[in-house]
C-alpha positions as a Python dict, from the first residue, in 0.01 Angstrom:
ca = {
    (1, 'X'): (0, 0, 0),
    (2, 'X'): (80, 295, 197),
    (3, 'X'): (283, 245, 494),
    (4, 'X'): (283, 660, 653),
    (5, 'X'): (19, 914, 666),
    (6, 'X'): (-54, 1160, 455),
    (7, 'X'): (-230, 1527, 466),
    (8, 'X'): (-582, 1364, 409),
    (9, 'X'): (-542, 1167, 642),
    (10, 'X'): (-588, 1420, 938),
    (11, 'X'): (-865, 1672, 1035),
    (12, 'X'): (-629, 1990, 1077),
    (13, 'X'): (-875, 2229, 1128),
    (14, 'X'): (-766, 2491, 1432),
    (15, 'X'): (-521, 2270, 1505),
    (16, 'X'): (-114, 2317, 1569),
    (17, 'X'): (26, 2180, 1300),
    (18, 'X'): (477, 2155, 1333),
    (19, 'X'): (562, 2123, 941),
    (20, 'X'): (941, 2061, 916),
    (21, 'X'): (1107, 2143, 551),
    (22, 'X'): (1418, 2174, 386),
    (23, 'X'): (1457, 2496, 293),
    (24, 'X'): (1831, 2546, 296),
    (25, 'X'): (1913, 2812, 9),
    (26, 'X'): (2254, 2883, -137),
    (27, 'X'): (2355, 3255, -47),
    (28, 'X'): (2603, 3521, -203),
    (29, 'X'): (2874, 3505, 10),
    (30, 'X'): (2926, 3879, -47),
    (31, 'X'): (2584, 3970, 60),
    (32, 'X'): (2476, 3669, 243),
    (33, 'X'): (2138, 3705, 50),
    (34, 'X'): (1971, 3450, -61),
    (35, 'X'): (2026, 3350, -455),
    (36, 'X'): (1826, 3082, -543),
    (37, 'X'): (1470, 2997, -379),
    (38, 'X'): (1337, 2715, -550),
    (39, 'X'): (1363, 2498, -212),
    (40, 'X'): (1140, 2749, -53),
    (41, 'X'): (866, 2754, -369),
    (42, 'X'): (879, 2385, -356),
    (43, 'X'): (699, 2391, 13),
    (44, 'X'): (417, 2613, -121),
    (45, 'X'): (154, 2360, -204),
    (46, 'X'): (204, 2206, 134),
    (47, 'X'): (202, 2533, 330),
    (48, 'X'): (-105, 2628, 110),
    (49, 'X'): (-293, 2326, 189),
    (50, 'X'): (-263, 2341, 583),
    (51, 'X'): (-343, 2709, 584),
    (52, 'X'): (-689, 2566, 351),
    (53, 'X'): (-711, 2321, 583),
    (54, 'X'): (-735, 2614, 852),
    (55, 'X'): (-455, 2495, 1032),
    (56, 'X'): (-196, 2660, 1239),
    (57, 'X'): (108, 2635, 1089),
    (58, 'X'): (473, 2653, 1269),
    (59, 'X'): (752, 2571, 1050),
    (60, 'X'): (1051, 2454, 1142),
    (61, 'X'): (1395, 2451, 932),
    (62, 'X'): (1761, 2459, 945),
    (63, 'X'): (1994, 2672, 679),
    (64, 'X'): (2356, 2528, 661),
    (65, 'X'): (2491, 2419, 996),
    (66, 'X'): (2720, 2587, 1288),
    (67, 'X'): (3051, 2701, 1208),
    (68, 'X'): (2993, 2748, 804),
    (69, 'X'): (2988, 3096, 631),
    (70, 'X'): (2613, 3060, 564),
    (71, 'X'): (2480, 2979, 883),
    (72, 'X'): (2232, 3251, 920),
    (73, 'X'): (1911, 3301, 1119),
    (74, 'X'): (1553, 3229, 871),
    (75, 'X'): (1450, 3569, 884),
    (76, 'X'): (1524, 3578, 457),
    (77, 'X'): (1321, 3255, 476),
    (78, 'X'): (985, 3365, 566),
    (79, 'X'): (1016, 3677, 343),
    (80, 'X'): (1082, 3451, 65),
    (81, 'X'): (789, 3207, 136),
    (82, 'X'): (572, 3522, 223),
    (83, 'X'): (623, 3656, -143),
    (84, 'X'): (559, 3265, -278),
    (85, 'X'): (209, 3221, -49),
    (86, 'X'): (97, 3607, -114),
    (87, 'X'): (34, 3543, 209),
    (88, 'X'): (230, 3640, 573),
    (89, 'X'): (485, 3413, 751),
    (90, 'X'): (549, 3550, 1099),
    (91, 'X'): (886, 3492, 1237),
    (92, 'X'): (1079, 3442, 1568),
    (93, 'X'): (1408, 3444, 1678),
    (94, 'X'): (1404, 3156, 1915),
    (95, 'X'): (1274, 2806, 1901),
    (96, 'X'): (1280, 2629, 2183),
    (97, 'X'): (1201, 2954, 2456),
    (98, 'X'): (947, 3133, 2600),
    (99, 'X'): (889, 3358, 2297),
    (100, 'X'): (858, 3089, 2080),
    (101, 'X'): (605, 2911, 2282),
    (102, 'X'): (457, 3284, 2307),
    (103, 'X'): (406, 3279, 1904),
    (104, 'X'): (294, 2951, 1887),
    (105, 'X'): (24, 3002, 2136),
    (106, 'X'): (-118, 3290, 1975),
    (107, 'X'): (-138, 3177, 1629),
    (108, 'X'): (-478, 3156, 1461),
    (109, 'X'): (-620, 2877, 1196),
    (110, 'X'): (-446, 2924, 861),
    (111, 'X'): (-166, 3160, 1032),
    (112, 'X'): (206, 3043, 952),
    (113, 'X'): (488, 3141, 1216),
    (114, 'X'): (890, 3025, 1113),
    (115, 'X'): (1098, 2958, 1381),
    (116, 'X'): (1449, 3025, 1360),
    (117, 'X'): (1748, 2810, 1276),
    (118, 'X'): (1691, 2441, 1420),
    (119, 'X'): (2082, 2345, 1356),
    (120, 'X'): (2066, 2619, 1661),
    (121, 'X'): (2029, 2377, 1866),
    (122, 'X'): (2286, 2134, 2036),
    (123, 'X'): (2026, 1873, 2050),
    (124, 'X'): (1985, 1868, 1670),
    (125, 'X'): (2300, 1704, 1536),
    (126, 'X'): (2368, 1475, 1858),
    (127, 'X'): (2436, 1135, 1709),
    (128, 'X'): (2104, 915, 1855),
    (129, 'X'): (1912, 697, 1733),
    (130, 'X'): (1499, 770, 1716),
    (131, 'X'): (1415, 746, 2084),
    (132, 'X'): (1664, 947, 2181),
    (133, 'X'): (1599, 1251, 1999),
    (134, 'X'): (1245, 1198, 2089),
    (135, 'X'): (1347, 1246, 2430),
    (136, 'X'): (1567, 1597, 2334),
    (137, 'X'): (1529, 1965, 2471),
    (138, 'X'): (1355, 2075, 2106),
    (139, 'X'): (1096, 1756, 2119),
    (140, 'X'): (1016, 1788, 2504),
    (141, 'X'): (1006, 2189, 2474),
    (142, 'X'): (773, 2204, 2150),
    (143, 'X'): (551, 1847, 2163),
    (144, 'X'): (348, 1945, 2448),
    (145, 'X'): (221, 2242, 2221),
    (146, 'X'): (168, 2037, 1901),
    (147, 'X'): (-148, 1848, 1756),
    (148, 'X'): (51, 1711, 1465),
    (149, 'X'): (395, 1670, 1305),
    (150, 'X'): (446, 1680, 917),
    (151, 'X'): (804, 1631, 729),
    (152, 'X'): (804, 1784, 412),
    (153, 'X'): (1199, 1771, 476),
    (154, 'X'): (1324, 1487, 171),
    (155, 'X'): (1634, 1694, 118),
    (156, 'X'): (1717, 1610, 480),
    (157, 'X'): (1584, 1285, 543),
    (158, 'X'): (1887, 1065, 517),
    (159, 'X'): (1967, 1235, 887),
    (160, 'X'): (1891, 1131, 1189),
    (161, 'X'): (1820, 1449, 1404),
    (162, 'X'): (1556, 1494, 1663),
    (163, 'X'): (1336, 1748, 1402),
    (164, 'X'): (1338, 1482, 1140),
    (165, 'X'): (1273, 1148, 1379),
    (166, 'X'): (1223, 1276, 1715),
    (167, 'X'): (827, 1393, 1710),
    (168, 'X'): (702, 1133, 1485),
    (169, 'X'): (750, 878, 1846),
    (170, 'X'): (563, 1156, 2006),
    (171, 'X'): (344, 1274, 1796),
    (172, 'X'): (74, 1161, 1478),
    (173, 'X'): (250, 1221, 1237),
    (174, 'X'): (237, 1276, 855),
    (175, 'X'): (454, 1348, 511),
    (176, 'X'): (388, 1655, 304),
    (177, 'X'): (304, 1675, -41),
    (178, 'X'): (698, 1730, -158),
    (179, 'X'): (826, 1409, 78),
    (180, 'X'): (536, 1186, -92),
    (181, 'X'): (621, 1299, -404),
    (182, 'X'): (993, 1229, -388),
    (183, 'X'): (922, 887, -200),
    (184, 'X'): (670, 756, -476),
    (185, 'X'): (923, 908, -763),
    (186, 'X'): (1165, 714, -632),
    (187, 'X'): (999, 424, -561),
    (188, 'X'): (865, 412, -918),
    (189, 'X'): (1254, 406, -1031),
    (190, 'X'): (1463, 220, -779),
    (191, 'X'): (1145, -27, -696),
    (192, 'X'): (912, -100, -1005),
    (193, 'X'): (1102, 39, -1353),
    (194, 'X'): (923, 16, -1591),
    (195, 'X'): (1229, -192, -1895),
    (196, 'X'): (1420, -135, -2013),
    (197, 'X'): (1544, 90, -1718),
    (198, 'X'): (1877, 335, -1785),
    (199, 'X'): (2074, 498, -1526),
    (200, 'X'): (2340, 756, -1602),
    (201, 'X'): (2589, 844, -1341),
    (202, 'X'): (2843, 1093, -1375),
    (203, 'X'): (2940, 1461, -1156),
    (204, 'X'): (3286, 1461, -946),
    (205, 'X'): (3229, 1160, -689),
    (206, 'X'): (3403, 946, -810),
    (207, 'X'): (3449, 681, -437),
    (208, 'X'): (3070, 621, -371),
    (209, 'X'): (3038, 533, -753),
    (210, 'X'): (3120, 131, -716),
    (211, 'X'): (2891, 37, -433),
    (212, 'X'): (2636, 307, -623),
    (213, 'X'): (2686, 22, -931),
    (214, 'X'): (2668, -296, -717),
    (215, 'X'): (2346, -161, -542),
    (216, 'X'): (2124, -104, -869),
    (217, 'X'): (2293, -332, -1134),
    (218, 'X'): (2325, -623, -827),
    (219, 'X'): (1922, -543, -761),
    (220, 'X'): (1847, -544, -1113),
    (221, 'X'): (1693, -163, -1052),
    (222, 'X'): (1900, -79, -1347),
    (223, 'X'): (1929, -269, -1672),
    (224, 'X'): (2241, -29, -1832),
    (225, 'X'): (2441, 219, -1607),
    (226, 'X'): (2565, 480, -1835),
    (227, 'X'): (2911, 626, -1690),
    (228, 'X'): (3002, 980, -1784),
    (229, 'X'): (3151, 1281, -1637),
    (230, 'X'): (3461, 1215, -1341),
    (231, 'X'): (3290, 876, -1325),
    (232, 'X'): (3343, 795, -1618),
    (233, 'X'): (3713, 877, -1678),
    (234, 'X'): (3756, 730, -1346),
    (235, 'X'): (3638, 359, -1464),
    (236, 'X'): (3833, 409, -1769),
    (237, 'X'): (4155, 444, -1636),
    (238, 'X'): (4012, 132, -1348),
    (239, 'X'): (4019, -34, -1739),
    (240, 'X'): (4379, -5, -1784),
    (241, 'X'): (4339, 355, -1999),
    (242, 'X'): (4594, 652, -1969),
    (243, 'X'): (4368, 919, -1928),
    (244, 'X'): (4642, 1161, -1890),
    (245, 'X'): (4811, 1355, -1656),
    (246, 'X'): (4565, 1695, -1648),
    (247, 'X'): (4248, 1436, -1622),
    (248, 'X'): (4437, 1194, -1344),
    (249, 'X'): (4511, 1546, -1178),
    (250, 'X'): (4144, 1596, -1130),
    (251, 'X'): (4126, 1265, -987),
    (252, 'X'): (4377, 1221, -782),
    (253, 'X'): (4222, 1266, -439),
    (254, 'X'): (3973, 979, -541),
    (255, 'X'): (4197, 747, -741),
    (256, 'X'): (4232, 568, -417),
    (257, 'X'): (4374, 183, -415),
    (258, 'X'): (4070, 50, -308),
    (259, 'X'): (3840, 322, -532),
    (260, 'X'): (4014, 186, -816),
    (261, 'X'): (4021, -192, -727),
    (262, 'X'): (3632, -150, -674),
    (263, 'X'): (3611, -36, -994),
    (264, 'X'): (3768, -314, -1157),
    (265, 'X'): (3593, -527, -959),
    (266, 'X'): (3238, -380, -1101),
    (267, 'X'): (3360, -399, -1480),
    (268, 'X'): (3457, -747, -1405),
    (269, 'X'): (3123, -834, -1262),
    (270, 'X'): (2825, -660, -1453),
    (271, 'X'): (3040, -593, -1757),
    (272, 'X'): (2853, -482, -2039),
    (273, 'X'): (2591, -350, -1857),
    (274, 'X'): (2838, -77, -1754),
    (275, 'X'): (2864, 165, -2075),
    (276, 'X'): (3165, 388, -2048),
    (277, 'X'): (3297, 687, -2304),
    (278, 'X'): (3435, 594, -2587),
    (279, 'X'): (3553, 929, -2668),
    (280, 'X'): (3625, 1260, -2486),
    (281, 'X'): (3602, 1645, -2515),
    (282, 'X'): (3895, 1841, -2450),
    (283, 'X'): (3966, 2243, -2513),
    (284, 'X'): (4225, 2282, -2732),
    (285, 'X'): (4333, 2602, -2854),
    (286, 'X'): (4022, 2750, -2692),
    (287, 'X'): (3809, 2496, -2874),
    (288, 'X'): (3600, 2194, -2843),
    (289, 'X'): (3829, 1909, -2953),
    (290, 'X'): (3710, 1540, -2974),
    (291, 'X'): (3962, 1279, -2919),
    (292, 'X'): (3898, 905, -2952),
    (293, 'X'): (3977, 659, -2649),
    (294, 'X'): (4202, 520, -2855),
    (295, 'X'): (4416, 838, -2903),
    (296, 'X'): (4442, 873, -2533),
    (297, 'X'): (4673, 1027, -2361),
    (298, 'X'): (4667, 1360, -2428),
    (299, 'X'): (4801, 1677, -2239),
    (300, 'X'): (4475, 1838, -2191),
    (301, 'X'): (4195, 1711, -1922),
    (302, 'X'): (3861, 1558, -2036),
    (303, 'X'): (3594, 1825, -1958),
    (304, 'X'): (3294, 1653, -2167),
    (305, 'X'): (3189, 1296, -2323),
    (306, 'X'): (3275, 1315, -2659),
    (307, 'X'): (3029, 1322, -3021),
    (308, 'X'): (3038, 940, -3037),
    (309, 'X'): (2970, 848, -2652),
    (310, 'X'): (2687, 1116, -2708),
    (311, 'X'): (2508, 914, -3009),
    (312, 'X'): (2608, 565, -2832),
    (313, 'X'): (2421, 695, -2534),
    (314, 'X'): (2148, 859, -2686),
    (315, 'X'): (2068, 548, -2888),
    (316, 'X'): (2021, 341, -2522),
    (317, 'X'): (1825, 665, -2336),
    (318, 'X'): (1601, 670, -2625),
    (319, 'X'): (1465, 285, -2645),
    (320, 'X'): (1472, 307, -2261),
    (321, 'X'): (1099, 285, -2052),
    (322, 'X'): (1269, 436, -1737),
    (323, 'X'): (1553, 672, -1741),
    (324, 'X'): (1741, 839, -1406),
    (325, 'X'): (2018, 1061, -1453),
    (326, 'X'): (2236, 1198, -1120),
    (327, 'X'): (2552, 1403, -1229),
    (328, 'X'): (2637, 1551, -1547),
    (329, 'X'): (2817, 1432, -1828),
    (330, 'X'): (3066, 1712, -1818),
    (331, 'X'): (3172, 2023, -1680),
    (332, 'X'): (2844, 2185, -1824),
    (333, 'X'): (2863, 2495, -1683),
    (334, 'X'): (3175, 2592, -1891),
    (335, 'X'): (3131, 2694, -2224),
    (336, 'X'): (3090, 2419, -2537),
    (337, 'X'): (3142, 2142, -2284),
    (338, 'X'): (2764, 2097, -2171),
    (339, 'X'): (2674, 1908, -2480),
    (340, 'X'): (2675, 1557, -2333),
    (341, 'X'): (2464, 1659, -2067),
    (342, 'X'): (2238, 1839, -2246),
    (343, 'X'): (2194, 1584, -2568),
    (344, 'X'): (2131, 1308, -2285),
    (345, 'X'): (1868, 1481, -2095),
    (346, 'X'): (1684, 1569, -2451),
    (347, 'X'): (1713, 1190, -2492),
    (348, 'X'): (1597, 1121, -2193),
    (349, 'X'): (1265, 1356, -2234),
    (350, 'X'): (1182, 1218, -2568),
    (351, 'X'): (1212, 829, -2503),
    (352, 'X'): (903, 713, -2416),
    (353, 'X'): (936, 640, -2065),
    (354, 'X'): (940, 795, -1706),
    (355, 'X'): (1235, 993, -1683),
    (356, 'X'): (1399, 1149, -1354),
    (357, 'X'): (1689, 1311, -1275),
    (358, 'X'): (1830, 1410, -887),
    (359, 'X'): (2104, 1577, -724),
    (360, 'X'): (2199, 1986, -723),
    (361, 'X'): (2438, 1994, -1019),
    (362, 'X'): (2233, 1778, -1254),
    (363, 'X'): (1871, 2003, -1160),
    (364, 'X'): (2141, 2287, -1210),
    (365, 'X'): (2237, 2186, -1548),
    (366, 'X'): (1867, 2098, -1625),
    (367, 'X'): (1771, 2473, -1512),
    (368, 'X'): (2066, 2604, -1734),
    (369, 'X'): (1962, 2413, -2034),
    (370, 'X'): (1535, 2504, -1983),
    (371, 'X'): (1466, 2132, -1963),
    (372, 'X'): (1349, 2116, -1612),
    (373, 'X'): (1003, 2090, -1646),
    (374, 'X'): (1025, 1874, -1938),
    (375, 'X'): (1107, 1517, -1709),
    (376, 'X'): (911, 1319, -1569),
    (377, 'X'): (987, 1389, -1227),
    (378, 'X'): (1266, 1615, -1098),
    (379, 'X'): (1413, 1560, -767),
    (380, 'X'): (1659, 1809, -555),
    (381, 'X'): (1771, 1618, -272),
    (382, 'X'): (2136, 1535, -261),
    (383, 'X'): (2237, 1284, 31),
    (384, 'X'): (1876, 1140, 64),
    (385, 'X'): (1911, 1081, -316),
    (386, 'X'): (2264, 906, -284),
    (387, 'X'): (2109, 692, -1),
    (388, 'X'): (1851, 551, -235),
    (389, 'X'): (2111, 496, -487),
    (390, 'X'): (2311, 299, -235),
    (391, 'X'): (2051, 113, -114),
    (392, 'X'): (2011, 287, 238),
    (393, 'X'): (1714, 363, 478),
    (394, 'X'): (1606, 742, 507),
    (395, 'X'): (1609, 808, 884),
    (396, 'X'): (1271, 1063, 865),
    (397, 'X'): (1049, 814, 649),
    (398, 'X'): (1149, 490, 894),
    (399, 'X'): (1019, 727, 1163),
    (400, 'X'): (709, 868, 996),
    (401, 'X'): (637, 498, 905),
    (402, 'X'): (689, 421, 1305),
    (403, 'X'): (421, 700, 1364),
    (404, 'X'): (213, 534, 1101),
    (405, 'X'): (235, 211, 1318),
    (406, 'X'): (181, 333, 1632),
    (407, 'X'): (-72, 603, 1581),
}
């Protein structure tokens, strides 16, 4: 049953419309132009609808935060989505002042305006809880000039900041067609898998990995965690295996006391659930070299899972009904040593089941391979993502589901 509002649920017809999104782009440092788009394409069919719902749209979004290299104004922004809609996005340099209210006034049904940089703002990163950001300068300032509110933000929604929670206490409110999407994805995994139901973790983070474990083997989310990648070297030295000095190297900020003792502390518990390596790749000599757990240490550092982890693994992806992956196997991007991540994913797209993967490096490595459009469902949020892997609440839906409640 559906506990928020969606678009259908509103008549948006000549009406001001506040659609915040999560547009945040990486940029060439060199140019400070924008390099990849896709979070701006991904808004499109909920941009397109509003305008077809003759609505007038003002968008609101932030792009890195104050005091980073890439903290820019949106102007790129609503070029980009401009050249997506084949439509034009008006933009302002302000948000909160009197030509930004100007714009916003003016607008006609199925117009879209972008206002500038939200993270701008003071108000927008001060650490309070719903009500309070309700009550903030950007809320009090914009609300009075807004029929609706819709979050299309998921990338953003494990943060509580007064564009994400603060209108939906003022405001009806409703998700877009991206946030549903993403919430009903990843409800289908973390809250009704269909078994046997897989999960591969792996990338660099190696310290959120154990209560990552406890929350989805402990919940029974996850039949079989697959560990690859930094993860997986990581639990296999927690198992009492010299991994070496160039792979501990890589480690080292993580191989923390208590990191470790977690780890142990997860193998001891869940056991064989958790599958780990039982071989590695390492360059040797400018090549691809497998070496067997059992022929551990070596001087070089383990940059891939190895040919019989990769069978192992496929074996379990391929009889699974649900299948996540977040982080890759290896260091992918590096030549010869994205063959783990690759032969999983293909696993994962020809089981039988629902198969998802999240996070920016594994949707990376799915772009690099062509394989992106071949899962089930493919999610880009990162710390909204790691939130539903650790069992958390996501700040924007709690308050679109308050709006749902009280509106």
């Amino acid at each position: 049953m559906k506990d928020f509002h969606t678009l259908e649920d509103f008549n948006f017809k000549d009406r001001t419309v506040l659609l915040r999104v999560d547009i945040n782009c990486p940029l060439n440092k060199e140019t400070m132009e924008i390099v990849n788009d896709s979070r701006v394409r991904r808004i499109v069919p909920t941009v397109r609808e509003l305008m077809g719902k003759r609505a007038k749209v003002v968008i609101l979004a932030h792009q890195s935060r104050k005091g980073k290299w890439d903290f820019i104004p949106m102007e790129q922004h609503a070029k980009r989505l401009s050249r997506h809609l084949n439509h034009p996005v008006m933009f302002v340099n302000d948000i909160v002042g009197e030509k930004a209210k100007e714009c916003i006034n003016k607008l006609d049904a199925g117009e879209v305006l972008l206002l500038d940089n939200v993270r701008s703002l003071d108000c927008e990163t001060a650490k309070l809880d719903m009500c309070g950001h309700a009550d903030s300068e950007l809320v009090n300032e914009l609300a009075p000039l807004i029929d609706y509110y819709i979050c299309d933000a998921f990338g953003a929604a494990h943060r509580s900041q007064c564009s994400l929670v603060g209108f939906p206490v003022r405001l009806p409110s409703a998700s877009g067609r991206l946030m549903a999407k993403e919430i009903f994805a990843l409800k289908a995994i973390f809250d009704e898998p269909r078994r046997p139901s897989v999960f591969v973790i792996g990338g660099a983070k190696f310290g959120d990995v154990s209560p990552m474990l406890d929350h989805v083997l402990g919940s029974n989310t996850a039949d079989t965690v697959i560990l690859t990648g930094l993860a997986g070297n990581a639990f296999l030295f927690a198992r009492g295996i010299d991994i070496g000095n160039a792979s501990m190297e890589i480690l080292k900020e993580e191989l923390t006391e208590e990191n470790i003792n977690a780890a142990r502390e997860m193998l001891a518990r869940y056991g064989q659930r958790i599958l780990l390596p039982m071989d590695v790749a390492v360059e040797r000599d400018g090549e691809r070299t497998n070496v067997l757990i059992g022929d551990l240490p070596v001087s070089e550092a383990a940059l891939d899972i190895g040919k019989d982890s990769i069978e192992k693994f496929k074996k379990v992806l391929l009889s699974s009904r649900t299948s996540f992956m977040s982080g890759p196997a290896g260091l992918y991007e590096k030549d010869g040593f994205g063959v783990g991540t690759k032969e999983l994913m293909l696993a994962m797209i020809d089981s039988k089941g629902q198969s998802v993967i999240g996070g920016g490096h594994t949707v990376g490595a799915a772009d690099l391979f062509d394989l992106t459009d071949r899962f089930s469902y493919v999610s880009t949020a990162g710390g909204a993502l790691e939130t539903f892997l650790l069992g958390g609440e996501l700040p924007a839906v709690e308050a679109l589901r308050y709006s749902f409640r009280k509106f």
